[in-house]
Amino acid sequence: MRQTTRTVAISSRGRGFTDITGHAAAFIREEGIETGLLTVFCRHTSASLLIQENADPDVRRDFERFFARLVPDGDPSFVHTVEGKDDMPAHIRTALTAVNLSIPIADGHLCLGTWQGIYVWEHRLAPHQRQVIVHVLGDDA
Amino acid sequence: MRQTTRTVAISSRGRGFTDITGHAAAFIREEGIETGLLTVFCRHTSASLLIQENADPDVRRDFERFFARLVPDGDPSFVHTVEGKDDMPAHIRTALTAVNLSIPIADGHLCLGTWQGIYVWEHRLAPHQRQVIVHVLGDDA
Amino acid sequence: MRQTTRTVAISSRGRGFTDITGHAAAFIREEGIETGLLTVFCRHTSASLLIQENADPDVRRDFERFFARLVPDGDPSFVHTVEGKDDMPAHIRTALTAVNLSIPIADGHLCLGTWQGIYVWEHRLAPHQRQVIVHVLGDDA
């Protein structure tokens, strides 16, 4: 069994989703891992990872609308507002989703379902540079 | 160190919990893994995985009640309603919980606490066929 | 590749956060793992794990305030109240966060971002003894 890691740099355009499924799939393919485990890790506290529906863009719009209502920007109960009205909401939205994912690999492919895509979800309003670590361990074909 | 995967097929009876702790425990036992790591992965965007209280069924009923209030079926703010009033709520409920779990194995057993059970949580109202991938890596006794 | 596990005992002082980043870092260092994967697993259904902002204590206070509003103690819709008004809220708060984390290791260090700390989040009001399992697999320098 062998392992390796790679850093994926993401330039977000502000709040919203960046599909990184292709990055993850390319990593597995280039490393030649046939069977194993992929770990994806987001090195931030105001951007998160989400595996969700990859077909209808309305799903992502509905996610934004729901989370904006659940954790309102500028909520007067928040004390930590150093970086603005979206600072604390970004932390909470990150906590409600995840910063790490684990996905098995079989027959040289990620075991994602047909409708599953891997996204980095930027929760800050302004564009940010984000780093995602991908780690794979497994066996060759 | 060695690894293997298995697909567990789950027939849900609509919204609700299916206990898969026994499936996971049998997998470890049959593979003869003494020390290692189990990954559980749900291949869907409208059903999720949850480790929760395995004793009192009222806990699961309270979970259903709370999530139905938090993410109401038929909420008029949702645009993605192709598959019905429970379509978008099922995606959001999945995002708020998880589609992957990682559980260490020691002395031939999952390191679950006394009150922890592993559940597939179906978020759609209708029955569905679901696929869960279990991946184990570790060493023999 | 090799692996090992350790049990970390945490005495919570009731609802709130305990920073376990130092425990995790010491485990990696003492095991001499240069490249690999750390899994952290919380063996409870009313305490969870969270990777979040490690600098401003107001962030943690805002988290408490938000979650207390989202999942109110003593909510009359809860049936499972055997252990008190914070019993079911503790289960739900645990489900909305996580009981397992996976963090890649590179160059002998956890790949955490600058502002990321690892916390055990006690959701019960009273102090509790908690157990966290740390599992590492990887290669030496």
mmCIF file of C-alpha atoms in Angstrom, chain A residues 14-118:
data_model
loop_
_atom_site.group_PDB
_atom_site.id
_atom_site.type_symbol
_atom_site.label_atom_id
_atom_site.label_comp_id
_atom_site.label_asym_id
_atom_site.label_seq_id
_atom_site.Cartn_x
_atom_site.Cartn_y
_atom_site.Cartn_z
ATOM 1 C CA GLY A 14 -16.917 35.008 -3.290
ATOM 2 C CA ARG A 15 -19.797 33.097 -1.735
ATOM 3 C CA GLY A 16 -20.666 30.065 -3.852
ATOM 4 C CA PHE A 17 -19.607 26.628 -5.041
ATOM 5 C CA THR A 18 -16.490 25.471 -6.923
ATOM 6 C CA ASP A 19 -16.670 21.947 -8.358
ATOM 7 C CA ILE A 20 -13.444 20.062 -7.559
ATOM 8 C CA THR A 21 -14.602 16.587 -8.630
ATOM 9 C CA GLY A 22 -12.341 16.771 -11.696
ATOM 10 C CA HIS A 23 -9.301 17.638 -9.557
ATOM 11 C CA ALA A 24 -9.962 14.664 -7.282
ATOM 12 C CA ALA A 25 -10.547 12.264 -10.184
ATOM 13 C CA ALA A 26 -7.383 13.424 -11.981
ATOM 14 C CA PHE A 27 -5.346 12.932 -8.802
ATOM 15 C CA ILE A 28 -6.483 9.289 -8.481
ATOM 16 C CA ARG A 29 -5.863 8.626 -12.180
ATOM 17 C CA GLU A 30 -2.431 10.249 -12.260
ATOM 18 C CA GLU A 31 -1.349 8.382 -9.134
ATOM 19 C CA GLY A 32 -2.575 5.118 -10.653
ATOM 20 C CA ILE A 33 -4.464 4.030 -7.539
ATOM 21 C CA GLU A 34 -6.835 1.137 -8.303
ATOM 22 C CA THR A 35 -8.238 0.474 -4.813
ATOM 23 C CA GLY A 36 -7.973 2.762 -1.832
ATOM 24 C CA LEU A 37 -9.217 5.776 0.041
ATOM 25 C CA LEU A 38 -9.250 9.466 -0.861
ATOM 26 C CA THR A 39 -9.310 12.118 1.868
ATOM 27 C CA VAL A 40 -10.114 15.732 0.986
ATOM 28 C CA PHE A 41 -9.294 18.392 3.578
ATOM 29 C CA CYS A 42 -10.095 22.130 3.474
ATOM 30 C CA ARG A 43 -7.580 24.241 5.444
ATOM 31 C CA HIS A 44 -10.029 27.018 6.368
ATOM 32 C CA THR A 45 -12.694 27.928 8.915
ATOM 33 C CA SER A 46 -14.903 29.974 6.571
ATOM 34 C CA ALA A 47 -15.054 27.687 3.521
ATOM 35 C CA SER A 48 -16.143 24.060 3.562
ATOM 36 C CA LEU A 49 -16.515 20.864 1.527
ATOM 37 C CA LEU A 50 -19.812 19.445 0.346
ATOM 38 C CA ILE A 51 -20.775 16.410 -1.705
ATOM 39 C CA GLN A 52 -24.029 17.319 -3.417
ATOM 40 C CA GLU A 53 -26.214 17.186 -6.530
ATOM 41 C CA ASN A 54 -24.169 17.966 -9.636
ATOM 42 C CA ALA A 55 -26.879 18.425 -12.281
ATOM 43 C CA ASP A 56 -29.359 21.220 -11.559
ATOM 44 C CA PRO A 57 -27.766 24.612 -10.657
ATOM 45 C CA ASP A 58 -31.019 25.493 -8.840
ATOM 46 C CA VAL A 59 -29.957 23.085 -6.098
ATOM 47 C CA ARG A 60 -26.927 25.246 -5.332
ATOM 48 C CA ARG A 61 -29.041 28.426 -5.479
ATOM 49 C CA ASP A 62 -31.538 26.872 -3.032
ATOM 50 C CA PHE A 63 -28.649 25.913 -0.728
ATOM 51 C CA GLU A 64 -27.451 29.534 -0.698
ATOM 52 C CA ARG A 65 -30.943 30.840 0.003
ATOM 53 C CA PHE A 66 -31.576 28.331 2.797
ATOM 54 C CA PHE A 67 -28.239 28.909 4.543
ATOM 55 C CA ALA A 68 -28.560 32.711 4.240
ATOM 56 C CA ARG A 69 -31.883 32.432 6.084
ATOM 57 C CA LEU A 70 -30.597 29.900 8.644
ATOM 58 C CA VAL A 71 -27.460 31.924 9.511
ATOM 59 C CA PRO A 72 -28.228 35.547 8.593
ATOM 60 C CA ASP A 73 -25.380 37.877 7.690
ATOM 61 C CA GLY A 74 -25.251 40.771 10.136
ATOM 62 C CA ASP A 75 -27.238 38.939 12.840
ATOM 63 C CA PRO A 76 -27.034 41.330 15.818
ATOM 64 C CA SER A 77 -26.388 38.437 18.238
ATOM 65 C CA PHE A 78 -22.893 37.901 16.810
ATOM 66 C CA VAL A 79 -19.994 39.520 18.685
ATOM 67 C CA HIS A 80 -17.194 38.291 16.385
ATOM 68 C CA THR A 81 -17.626 40.672 13.445
ATOM 69 C CA VAL A 82 -13.984 41.714 12.917
ATOM 70 C CA GLU A 83 -14.070 40.875 9.221
ATOM 71 C CA GLY A 84 -17.625 42.023 8.564
ATOM 72 C CA LYS A 85 -21.244 40.910 8.657
ATOM 73 C CA ASP A 86 -20.415 37.587 6.891
ATOM 74 C CA ASP A 87 -17.525 36.664 9.246
ATOM 75 C CA MET A 88 -19.326 34.656 11.929
ATOM 76 C CA PRO A 89 -21.961 33.277 9.498
ATOM 77 C CA ALA A 90 -19.092 31.870 7.408
ATOM 78 C CA HIS A 91 -17.701 30.029 10.463
ATOM 79 C CA ILE A 92 -21.119 28.591 11.348
ATOM 80 C CA ARG A 93 -21.928 27.525 7.776
ATOM 81 C CA THR A 94 -18.538 25.756 7.708
ATOM 82 C CA ALA A 95 -19.319 23.963 10.981
ATOM 83 C CA LEU A 96 -22.749 22.850 9.714
ATOM 84 C CA THR A 97 -21.165 21.205 6.665
ATOM 85 C CA ALA A 98 -17.592 19.765 6.775
ATOM 86 C CA VAL A 99 -13.910 20.442 6.185
ATOM 87 C CA ASN A 100 -13.025 16.807 5.507
ATOM 88 C CA LEU A 101 -14.368 14.078 3.248
ATOM 89 C CA SER A 102 -13.383 10.406 2.843
ATOM 90 C CA ILE A 103 -14.266 8.594 -0.374
ATOM 91 C CA PRO A 104 -13.398 4.955 -1.182
ATOM 92 C CA ILE A 105 -11.739 4.140 -4.527
ATOM 93 C CA ALA A 106 -12.584 0.950 -6.463
ATOM 94 C CA ASP A 107 -11.612 -0.139 -9.984
ATOM 95 C CA GLY A 108 -9.536 3.027 -10.351
ATOM 96 C CA HIS A 109 -12.472 5.371 -9.715
ATOM 97 C CA LEU A 110 -13.947 7.298 -6.807
ATOM 98 C CA CYS A 111 -17.060 5.493 -5.513
ATOM 99 C CA LEU A 112 -19.225 8.599 -5.988
ATOM 100 C CA GLY A 113 -22.866 8.093 -6.922
ATOM 101 C CA THR A 114 -24.131 9.297 -10.320
ATOM 102 C CA TRP A 115 -25.428 12.584 -8.932
ATOM 103 C CA GLN A 116 -22.632 13.322 -6.486
ATOM 104 C CA GLY A 117 -20.146 16.139 -7.122
ATOM 105 C CA ILE A 118 -17.458 17.392 -4.710
#
